[in-house]
XYZ file of C-alpha atoms in Angstrom:
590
model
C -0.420 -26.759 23.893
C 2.234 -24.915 25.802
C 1.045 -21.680 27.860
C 2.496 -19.306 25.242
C 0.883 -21.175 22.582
C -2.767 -20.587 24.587
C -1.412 -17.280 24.330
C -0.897 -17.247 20.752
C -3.938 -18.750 19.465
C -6.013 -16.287 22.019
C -5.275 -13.316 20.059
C -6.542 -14.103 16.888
C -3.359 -13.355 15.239
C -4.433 -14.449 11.627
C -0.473 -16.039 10.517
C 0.169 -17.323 6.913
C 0.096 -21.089 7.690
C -3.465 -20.536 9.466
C -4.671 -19.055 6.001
C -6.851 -21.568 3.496
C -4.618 -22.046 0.514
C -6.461 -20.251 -1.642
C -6.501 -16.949 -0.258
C -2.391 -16.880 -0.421
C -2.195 -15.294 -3.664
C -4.296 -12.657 -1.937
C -2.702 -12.125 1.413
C 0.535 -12.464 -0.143
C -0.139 -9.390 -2.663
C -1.058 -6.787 0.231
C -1.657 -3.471 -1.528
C -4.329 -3.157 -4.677
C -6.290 -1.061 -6.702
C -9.641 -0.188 -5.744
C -11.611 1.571 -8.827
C -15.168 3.557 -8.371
C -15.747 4.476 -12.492
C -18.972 4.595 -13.953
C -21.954 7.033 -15.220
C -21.869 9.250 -11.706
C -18.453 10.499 -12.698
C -20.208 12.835 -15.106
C -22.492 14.740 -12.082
C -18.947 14.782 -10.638
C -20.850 14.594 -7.206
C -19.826 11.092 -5.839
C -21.375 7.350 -6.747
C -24.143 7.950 -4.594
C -25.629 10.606 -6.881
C -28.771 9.336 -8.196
C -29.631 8.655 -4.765
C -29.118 11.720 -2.711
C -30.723 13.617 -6.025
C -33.808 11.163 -6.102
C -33.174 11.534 -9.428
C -35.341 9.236 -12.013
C -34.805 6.385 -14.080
C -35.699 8.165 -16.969
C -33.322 11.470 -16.224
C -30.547 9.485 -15.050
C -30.920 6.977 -18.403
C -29.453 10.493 -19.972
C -26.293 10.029 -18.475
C -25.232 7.105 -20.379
C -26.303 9.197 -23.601
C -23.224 11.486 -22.422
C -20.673 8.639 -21.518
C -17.852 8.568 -23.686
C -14.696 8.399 -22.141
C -12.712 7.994 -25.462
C -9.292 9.150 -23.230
C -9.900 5.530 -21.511
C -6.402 3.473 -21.649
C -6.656 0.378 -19.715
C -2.864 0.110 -20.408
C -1.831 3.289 -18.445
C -4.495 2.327 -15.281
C -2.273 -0.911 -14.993
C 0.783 0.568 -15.687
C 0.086 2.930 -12.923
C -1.564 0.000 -10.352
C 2.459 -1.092 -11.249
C 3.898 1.970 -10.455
C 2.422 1.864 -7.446
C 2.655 -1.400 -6.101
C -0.570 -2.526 -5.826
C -0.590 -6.335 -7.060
C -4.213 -6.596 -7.928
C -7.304 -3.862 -9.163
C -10.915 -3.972 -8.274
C -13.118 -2.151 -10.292
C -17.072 -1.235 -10.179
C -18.215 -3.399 -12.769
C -21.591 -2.460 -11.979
C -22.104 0.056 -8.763
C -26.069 0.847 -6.817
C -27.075 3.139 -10.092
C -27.077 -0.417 -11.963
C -25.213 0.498 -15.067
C -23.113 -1.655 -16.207
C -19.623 -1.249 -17.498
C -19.269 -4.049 -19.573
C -21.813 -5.580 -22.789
C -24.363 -7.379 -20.472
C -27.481 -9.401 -22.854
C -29.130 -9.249 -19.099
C -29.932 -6.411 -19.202
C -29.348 -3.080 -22.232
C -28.404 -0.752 -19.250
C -24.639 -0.753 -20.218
C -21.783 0.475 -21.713
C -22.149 -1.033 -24.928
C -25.839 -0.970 -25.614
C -26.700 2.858 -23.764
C -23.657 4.719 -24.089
C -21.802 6.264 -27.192
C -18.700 4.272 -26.248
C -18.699 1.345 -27.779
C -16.236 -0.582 -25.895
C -16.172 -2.907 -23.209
C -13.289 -1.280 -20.916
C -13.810 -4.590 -18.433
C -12.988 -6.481 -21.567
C -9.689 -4.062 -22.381
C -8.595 -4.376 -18.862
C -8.625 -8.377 -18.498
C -6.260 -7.773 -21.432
C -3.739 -5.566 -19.981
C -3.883 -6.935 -16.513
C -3.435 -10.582 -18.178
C -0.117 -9.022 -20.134
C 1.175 -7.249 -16.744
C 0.515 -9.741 -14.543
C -2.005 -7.823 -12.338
C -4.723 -9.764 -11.228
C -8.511 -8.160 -12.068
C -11.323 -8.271 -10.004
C -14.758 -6.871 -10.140
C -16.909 -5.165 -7.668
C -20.866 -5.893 -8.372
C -23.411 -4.322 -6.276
C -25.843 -7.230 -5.506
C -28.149 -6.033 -3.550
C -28.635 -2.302 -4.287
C -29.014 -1.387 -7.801
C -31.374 2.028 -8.070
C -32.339 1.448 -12.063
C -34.177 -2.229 -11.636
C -37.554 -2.222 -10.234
C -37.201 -5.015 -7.929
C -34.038 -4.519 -6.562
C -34.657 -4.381 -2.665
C -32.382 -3.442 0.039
C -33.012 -2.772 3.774
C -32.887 0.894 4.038
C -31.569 2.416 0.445
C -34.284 1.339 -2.618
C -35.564 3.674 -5.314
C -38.717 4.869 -3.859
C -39.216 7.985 -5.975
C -39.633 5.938 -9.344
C -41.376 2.326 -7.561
C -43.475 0.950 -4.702
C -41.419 -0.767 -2.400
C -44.714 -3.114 -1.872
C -44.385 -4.279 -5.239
C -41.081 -4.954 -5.809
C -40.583 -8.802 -6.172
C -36.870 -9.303 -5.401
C -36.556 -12.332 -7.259
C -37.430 -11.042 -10.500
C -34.369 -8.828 -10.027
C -31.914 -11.583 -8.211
C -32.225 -14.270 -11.516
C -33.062 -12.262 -14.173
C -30.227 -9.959 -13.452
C -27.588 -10.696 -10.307
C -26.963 -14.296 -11.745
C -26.962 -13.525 -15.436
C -24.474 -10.565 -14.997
C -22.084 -12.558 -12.934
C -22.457 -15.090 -15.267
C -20.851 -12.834 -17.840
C -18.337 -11.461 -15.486
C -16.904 -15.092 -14.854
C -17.113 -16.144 -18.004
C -16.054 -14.111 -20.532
C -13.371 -11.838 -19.065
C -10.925 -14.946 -17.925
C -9.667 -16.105 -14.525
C -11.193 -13.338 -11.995
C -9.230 -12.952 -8.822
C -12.447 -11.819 -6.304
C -15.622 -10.784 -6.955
C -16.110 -7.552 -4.036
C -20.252 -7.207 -3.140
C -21.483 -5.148 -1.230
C -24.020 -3.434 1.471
C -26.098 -6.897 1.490
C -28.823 -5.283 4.060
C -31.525 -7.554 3.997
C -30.482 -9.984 2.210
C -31.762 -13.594 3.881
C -29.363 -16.368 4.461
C -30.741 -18.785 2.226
C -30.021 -16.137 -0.847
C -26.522 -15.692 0.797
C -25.686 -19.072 0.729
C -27.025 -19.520 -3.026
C -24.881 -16.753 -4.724
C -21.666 -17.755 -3.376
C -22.400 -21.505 -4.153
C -23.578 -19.711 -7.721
C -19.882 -17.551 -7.603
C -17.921 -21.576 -6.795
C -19.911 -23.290 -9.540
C -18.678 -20.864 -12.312
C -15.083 -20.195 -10.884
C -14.344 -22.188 -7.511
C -10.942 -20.034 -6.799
C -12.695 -16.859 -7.220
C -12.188 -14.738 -3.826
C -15.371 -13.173 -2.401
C -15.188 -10.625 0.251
C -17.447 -10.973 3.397
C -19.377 -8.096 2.305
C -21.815 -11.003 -0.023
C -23.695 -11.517 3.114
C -24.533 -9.623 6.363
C -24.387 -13.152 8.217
C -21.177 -13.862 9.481
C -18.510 -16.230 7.900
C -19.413 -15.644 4.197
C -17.216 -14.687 1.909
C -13.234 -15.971 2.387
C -12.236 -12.661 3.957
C -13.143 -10.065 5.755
C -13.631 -6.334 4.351
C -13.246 -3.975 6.628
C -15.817 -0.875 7.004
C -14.988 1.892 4.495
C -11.348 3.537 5.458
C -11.642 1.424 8.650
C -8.053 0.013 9.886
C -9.221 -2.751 12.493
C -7.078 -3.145 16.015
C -4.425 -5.689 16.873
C -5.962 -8.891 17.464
C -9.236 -8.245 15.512
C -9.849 -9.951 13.088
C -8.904 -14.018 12.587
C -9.523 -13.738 9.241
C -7.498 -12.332 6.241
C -8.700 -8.844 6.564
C -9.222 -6.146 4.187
C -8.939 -2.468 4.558
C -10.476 -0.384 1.707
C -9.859 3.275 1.751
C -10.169 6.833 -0.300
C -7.133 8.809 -1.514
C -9.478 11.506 -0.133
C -12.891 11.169 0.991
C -14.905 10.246 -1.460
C -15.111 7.018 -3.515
C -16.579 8.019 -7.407
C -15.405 11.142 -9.305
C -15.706 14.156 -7.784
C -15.125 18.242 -7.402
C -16.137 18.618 -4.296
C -13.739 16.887 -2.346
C -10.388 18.202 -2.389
C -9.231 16.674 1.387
C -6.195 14.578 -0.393
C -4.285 12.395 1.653
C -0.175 13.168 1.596
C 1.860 10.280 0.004
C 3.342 10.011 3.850
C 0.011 9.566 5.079
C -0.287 7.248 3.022
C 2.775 5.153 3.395
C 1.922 5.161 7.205
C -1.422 3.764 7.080
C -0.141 0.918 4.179
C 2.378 0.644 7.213
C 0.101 0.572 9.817
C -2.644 -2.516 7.668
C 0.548 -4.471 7.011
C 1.864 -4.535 10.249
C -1.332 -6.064 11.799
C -1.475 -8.533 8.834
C -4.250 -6.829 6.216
C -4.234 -5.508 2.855
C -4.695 -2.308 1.909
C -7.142 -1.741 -1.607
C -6.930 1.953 -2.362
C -9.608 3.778 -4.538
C -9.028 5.705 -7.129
C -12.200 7.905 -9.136
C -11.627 7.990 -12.809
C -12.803 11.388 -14.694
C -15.625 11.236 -17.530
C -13.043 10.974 -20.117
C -11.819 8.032 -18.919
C -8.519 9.167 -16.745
C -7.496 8.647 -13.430
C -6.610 11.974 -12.286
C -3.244 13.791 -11.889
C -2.727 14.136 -8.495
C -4.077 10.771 -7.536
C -1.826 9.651 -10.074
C 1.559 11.461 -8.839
C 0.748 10.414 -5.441
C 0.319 6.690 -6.430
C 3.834 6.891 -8.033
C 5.147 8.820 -4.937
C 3.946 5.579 -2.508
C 5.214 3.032 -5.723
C 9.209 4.634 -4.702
C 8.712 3.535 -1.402
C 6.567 0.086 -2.137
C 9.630 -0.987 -5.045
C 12.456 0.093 -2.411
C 11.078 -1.903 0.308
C 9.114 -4.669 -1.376
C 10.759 -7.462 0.526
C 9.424 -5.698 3.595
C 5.797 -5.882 2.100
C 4.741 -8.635 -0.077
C 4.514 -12.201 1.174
C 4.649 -10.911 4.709
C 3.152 -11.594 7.920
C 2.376 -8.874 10.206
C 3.918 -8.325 14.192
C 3.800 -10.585 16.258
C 3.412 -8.408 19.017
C -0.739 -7.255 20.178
C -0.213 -3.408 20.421
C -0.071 -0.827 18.509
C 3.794 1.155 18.205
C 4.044 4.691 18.664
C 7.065 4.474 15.925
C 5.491 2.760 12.880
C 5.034 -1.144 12.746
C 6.867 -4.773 12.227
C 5.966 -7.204 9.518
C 8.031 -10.487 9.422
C 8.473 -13.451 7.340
C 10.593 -16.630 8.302
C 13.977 -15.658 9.934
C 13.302 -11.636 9.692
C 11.546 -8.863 11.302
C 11.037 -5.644 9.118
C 10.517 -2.569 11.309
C 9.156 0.282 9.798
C 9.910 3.160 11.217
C 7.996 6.700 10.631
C 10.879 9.486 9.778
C 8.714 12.077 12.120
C 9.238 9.341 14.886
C 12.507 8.073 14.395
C 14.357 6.992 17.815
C 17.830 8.647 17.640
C 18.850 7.558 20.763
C 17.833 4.234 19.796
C 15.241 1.491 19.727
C 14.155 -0.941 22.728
C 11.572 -3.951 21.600
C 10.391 -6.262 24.217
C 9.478 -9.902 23.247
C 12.163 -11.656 20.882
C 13.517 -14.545 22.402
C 15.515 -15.436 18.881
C 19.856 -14.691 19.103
C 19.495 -11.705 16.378
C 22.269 -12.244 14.007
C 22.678 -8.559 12.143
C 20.519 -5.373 11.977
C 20.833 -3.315 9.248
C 19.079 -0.660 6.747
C 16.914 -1.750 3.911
C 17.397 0.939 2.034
C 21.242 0.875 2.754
C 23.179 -1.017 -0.615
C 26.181 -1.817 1.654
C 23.927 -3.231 4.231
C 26.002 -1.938 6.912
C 25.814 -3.199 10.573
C 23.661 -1.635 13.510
C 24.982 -2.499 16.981
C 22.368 -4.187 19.390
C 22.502 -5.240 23.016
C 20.082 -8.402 23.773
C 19.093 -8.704 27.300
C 16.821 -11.219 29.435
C 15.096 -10.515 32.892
C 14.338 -13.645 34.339
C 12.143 -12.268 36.886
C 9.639 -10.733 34.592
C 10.341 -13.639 31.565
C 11.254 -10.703 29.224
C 13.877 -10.498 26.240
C 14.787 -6.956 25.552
C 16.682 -5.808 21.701
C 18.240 -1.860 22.418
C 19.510 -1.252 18.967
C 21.107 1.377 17.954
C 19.854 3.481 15.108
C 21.501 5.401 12.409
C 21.863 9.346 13.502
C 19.234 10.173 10.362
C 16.417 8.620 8.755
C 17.792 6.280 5.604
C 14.646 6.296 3.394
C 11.569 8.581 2.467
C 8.423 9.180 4.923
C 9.219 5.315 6.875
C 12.865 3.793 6.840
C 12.667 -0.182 7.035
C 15.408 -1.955 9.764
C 16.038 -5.442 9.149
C 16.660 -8.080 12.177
C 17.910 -11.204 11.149
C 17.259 -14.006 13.237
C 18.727 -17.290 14.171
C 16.641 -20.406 14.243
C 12.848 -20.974 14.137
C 11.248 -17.514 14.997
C 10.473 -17.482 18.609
C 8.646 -14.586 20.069
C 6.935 -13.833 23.095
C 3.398 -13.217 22.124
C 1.977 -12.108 25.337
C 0.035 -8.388 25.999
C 3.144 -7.082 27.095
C 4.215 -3.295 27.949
C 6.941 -1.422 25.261
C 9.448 0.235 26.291
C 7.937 4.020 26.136
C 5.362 5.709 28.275
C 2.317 5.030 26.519
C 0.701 1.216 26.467
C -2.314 0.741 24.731
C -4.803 -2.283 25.532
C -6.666 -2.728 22.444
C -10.236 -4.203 23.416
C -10.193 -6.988 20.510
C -7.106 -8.252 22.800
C -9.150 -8.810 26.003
C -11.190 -11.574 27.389
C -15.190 -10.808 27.314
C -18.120 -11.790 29.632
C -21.557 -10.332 30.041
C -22.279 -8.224 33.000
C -26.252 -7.849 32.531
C -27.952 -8.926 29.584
C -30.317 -6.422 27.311
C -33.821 -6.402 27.636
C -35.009 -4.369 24.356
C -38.482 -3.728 25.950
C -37.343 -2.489 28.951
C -34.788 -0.139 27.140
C -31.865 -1.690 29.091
C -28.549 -2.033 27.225
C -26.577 -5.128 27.839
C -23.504 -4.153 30.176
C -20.768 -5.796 29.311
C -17.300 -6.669 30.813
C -13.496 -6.950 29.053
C -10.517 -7.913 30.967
C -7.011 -7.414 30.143
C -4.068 -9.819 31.877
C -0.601 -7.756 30.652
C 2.815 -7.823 31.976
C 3.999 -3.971 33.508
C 7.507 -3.701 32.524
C 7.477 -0.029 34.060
C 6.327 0.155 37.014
C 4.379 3.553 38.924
C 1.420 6.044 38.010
C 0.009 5.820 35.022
C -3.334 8.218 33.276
C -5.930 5.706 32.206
C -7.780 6.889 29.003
C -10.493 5.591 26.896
C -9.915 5.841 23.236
C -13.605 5.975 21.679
C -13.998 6.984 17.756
C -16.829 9.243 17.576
C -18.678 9.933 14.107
C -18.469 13.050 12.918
C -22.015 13.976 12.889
C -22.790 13.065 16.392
C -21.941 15.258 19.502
C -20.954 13.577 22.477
C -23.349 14.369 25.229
C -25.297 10.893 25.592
C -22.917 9.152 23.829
C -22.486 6.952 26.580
C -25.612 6.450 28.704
C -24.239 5.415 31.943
C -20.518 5.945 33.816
C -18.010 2.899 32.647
C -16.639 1.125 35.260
C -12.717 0.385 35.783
C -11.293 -2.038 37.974
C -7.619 -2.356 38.138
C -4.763 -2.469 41.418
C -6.931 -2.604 44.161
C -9.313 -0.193 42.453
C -12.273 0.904 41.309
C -13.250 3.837 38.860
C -16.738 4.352 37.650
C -17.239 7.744 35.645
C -18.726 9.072 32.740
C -16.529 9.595 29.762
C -15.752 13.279 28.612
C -14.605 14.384 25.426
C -10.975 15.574 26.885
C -9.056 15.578 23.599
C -8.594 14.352 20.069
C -5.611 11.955 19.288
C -4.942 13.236 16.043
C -2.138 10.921 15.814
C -4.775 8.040 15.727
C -2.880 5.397 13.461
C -6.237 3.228 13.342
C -8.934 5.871 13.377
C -10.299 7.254 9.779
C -12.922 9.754 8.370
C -15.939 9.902 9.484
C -14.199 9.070 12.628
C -12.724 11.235 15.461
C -10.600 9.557 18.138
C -11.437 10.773 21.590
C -9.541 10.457 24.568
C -11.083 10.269 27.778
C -9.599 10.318 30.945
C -10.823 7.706 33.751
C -8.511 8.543 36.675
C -5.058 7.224 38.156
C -3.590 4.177 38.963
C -0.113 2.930 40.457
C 1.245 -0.316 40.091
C 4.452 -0.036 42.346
C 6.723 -3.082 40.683
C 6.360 -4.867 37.684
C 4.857 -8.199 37.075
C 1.509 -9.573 35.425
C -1.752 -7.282 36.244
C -5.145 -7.188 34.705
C -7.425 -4.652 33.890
C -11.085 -4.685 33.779
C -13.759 -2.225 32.049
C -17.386 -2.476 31.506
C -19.351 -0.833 29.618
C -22.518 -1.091 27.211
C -20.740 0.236 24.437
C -18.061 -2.873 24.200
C -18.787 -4.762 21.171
C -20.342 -8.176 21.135
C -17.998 -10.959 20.558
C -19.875 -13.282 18.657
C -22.447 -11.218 16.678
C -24.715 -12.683 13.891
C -24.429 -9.778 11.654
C -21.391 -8.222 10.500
C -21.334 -4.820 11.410
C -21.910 -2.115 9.527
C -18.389 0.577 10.186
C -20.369 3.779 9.564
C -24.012 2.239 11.862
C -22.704 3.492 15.297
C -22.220 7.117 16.759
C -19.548 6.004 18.876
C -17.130 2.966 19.583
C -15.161 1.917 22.332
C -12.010 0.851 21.010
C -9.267 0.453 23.674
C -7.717 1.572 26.797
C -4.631 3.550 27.083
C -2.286 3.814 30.079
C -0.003 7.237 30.031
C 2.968 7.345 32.608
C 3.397 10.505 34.762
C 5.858 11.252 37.254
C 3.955 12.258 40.085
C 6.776 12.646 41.906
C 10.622 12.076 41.746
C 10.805 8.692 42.955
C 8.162 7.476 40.408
């Protein structure tokens, strides 16, 4: 393997040929339908409910007296998931409160058998996704389920109706788990993925029987990494809740699942709605580093997905059906950073760069790294396709192709305006950590090489110190401000945060200081509630020509490479996510 192929491979850029066949239909779909529906829509207080309430078996059982959501049209939720894009839906078939949303014989606690209804609305939707062409999956909370009396997680059981010492998890695991997903791939057709969750606790050995239970009744059926807190179940990863990962994180197909506002089930509380721009950006931003984006929707009692999560649904559906050949079937940039301007996807012989209207480069766009001959630029959204000029350039010195093209005077579509490059020959792009052409150059820490400083002793109450290094090529040379970018959790402040000064080592020099809270990127393209991005400054460096530099941080708080356990998004009060170098003209000859 050539050196830029090392380079390739080394950032875990997850690339459609790398993916197992059966995934494609998957990858290839991008944007779905997440649905959180069931008895807590009533309460109207999120699907967590019966647990923050402590409320009893016997009191919540009343619920499903109440449950008739007779305005229930499976027809309009797909015709919708259409409107909008989204190429597959995931709905709660059962969610932690253990009721079931379709006729279960395991177990009376449904629908059918406890509710008024008397429908299975699993059963109506298989039909009308079947007739659209939408594939259906279900979500099934495995582990957690709040109404059985041997369901037994790590941290959130029903302790207020059983004894947690006499709760015989097996009892609950094949009397109910395995019966119910029995029914679910078995009598609602071909089932796309089957999305667990919160496995805490769960051992290996019943990991590794369900999804060997999930291939013997449908062997193409998807399952997301969430079946198992070991690593490397499931066939993808999902993501932490309304966590976008960084460039270079995740090998993997990689999901994303996120909130139209901030909650997941029903509710009246929340009212924090995100805009349909804000919306379009972050589907941008999950494309563009080669995920999929499943976004949740909270039906009402009566069975409807409300209006305003529908009209912004349609609003992002415009832009999806406008620029679908930018979306679907894509891979995302070949290029490890994140853009200031929006983000690239590609697919053989094109790059598709998305550009945010609030960004848009009027005096132009510069992009380092494609050695291709580009044969025409143009709009997406433009019928008559017309021509953008370009100017391609090549340093020798510094090995680096340069594109300046020039960009239409106004944006051409709503919220992001797609640019198409067409390219000659076999795409050929320089994959290395290289610097963009504008004054901010991120070093995402997924993209660096790890060691270990000093290892942990737990008894001792010494955190392991560990060490990242970047090796980047400077394009622009002179005095840059070095910032850490840490998310912080909302409910944490962040004195202690970090329990000793991190250490930077970079030109000739060597930084050690203890992170303040300086600002908040509020631009944060990656970071999502319950997260704040912080930026903290570290110093200043000066590199005075360009070439190839590295960069080296350690810190306790750098993830470890090759954990066990998947980790949990919401578990820790901070994380160290990259490094950010900001040029500043310290004087006029910088």
């Amino acid at each position: 393997m050539d050196e830029q192929g090392k380079q390739k491979d080394g950032l875990n850029l997850v690339k459609m040929a790398d993916r197992d066949q059966k995934t494609e239909w998957w990858t290839k779909s991008r944007f779905g339908m997440f649905i959180h529906w069931g008895l807590y829509a009533i309460p109207a207080q999120g699907e967590w409910f019966m647990y923050a309430q402590k409320l009893p078996v016997h009191e919540y059982e009343k619920l499903a007296e109440q449950f008739n959501p007779t305005a229930f049209n499976a027809k309009a939720w797909v015709t919708l998931a259409k409107e909008a894009g989204m190429r597959y839906i995931v709905i709660t078939a059962k969610h932690h409160d253990g009721f079931a949303m379709f006729q279960s014989k395991a177990d009376p606690f449904n629908i059918m058998d406890a509710s008024p209804f008397g429908r299975d609305p699993m059963k109506e939707l298989a039909e009308a996704c079947q007739e659209a062409g939408i594939t259906l999956c279900f979500y099934y909370s495995h582990v957690i389920d709040w109404h059985h009396p041997h369901s037994l997680h790590k941290e959130h059981n029903n302790t207020w109706d059983y004894k947690l010492e006499e709760k015989r998890f097996s009892e609950y695991w094949e009397g109910k788990v395995k019966p119910q997903l029995r029914e679910l791939l078995t009598e609602y057709g071909k089932i796309g993925l089957l999305w667990f969750d919160t496995a805490g606790g769960l051992s290996e050995e019943d990991s590794k029987d369900i999804v060997q239970y999930v291939r013997s009744l449908q062997p193409e059926c998807l399952m997301n990494s969430r079946v198992s807190h070991f690593m490397g179940m499931g066939d993808y990863v999902s993501k932490g809740d309304n966590e976008i990962g960084m460039s270079g994180e995740d090998r993997r197909p990689w999901e994303t699942p996120m909130t139209l506002n901030q909650s997941w089930g029903y509710t009246t509380r929340d009212q924090v709605w995100k805009t349909a721009e804000s919306l379009i950006h972050k589907l941008v931003n999950v494309i563009g580093k080669g995920g999929n984006l499943l976004l949740n929707v909270g039906p009402t009692p009566e069975g409807e997905i409300p209006e305003l999560s529908a009209q912004r649904l349609r609003e992002v559906g415009e832009w999806t059906h406008r620029n679908a050949e930018a979306i679907y079937g894509t891979d995302g940039s070949p290029f490890p950073c994140e853009l200031q301007w929006g983000g690239i996807t590609t697919r053989p012989g094109r790059l598709y760069l998305h550009i945010h209207n609030n960004k848009w480069p009027e005096n132009g766009l510069r992009i380092n790294g494609i050695r291709n001959h580009v044969l025409c630029a143009y709009s997406l959204a433009d019928p008559n396709k017309e021509e953008l000029g370009f100017v391609q350039t090549y340093d020798e010195g510094l090995n680096l192709h340069t594109l300046s093209l020039q960009m239409p005077p106004q944006p051409t579509d709503a919220y992001v305006s797609v640019i198409v490059l067409e390219l000659e020959g076999k795409d050929d792009f320089d994959r290395s950590l290289t610097q963009l052409p504008y004054r901010s150059f991120q070093l995402d820490v997924p993209l660096a090489q790890n060691s270990l400083v000093r290892p942990s002793d737990e008894e001792a109450g010494i955190t392991a110190l560990r060490s990242v290094k970047w090796t980047f090529k400077l394009v622009d040379p002179g005095t840059y401000e070095v910032f850490l970018v840490s998310y912080k959790r909302q409910d944490q402040v962040w004195a202690d945060l970090y329990p000793e000064p991190v250490v930077l080592e970079t030109a000739g020099q060597c930084i050690a200081i203890d992170p303040r809270e300086d600002a908040a990127d509020q631009d944060s393209p990656s970071c999502q509630h319950p997260y704040t991005a912080v930026l903290s400054s570290l110093g200043k460096v000066r590199w005075d020509a360009p070439g190839t530099y590295s960069l080296a941080l350690i810190s306790s708080k750098l993830k470890d490479p090759s954990p066990r356990f998947t980790e949990i998004w919401h578990a820790d009060p901070v994380k160290l996510r990259a490094v950010r170098l900001v040029r500043v003209d310290e004087d006029p000859s910088a």
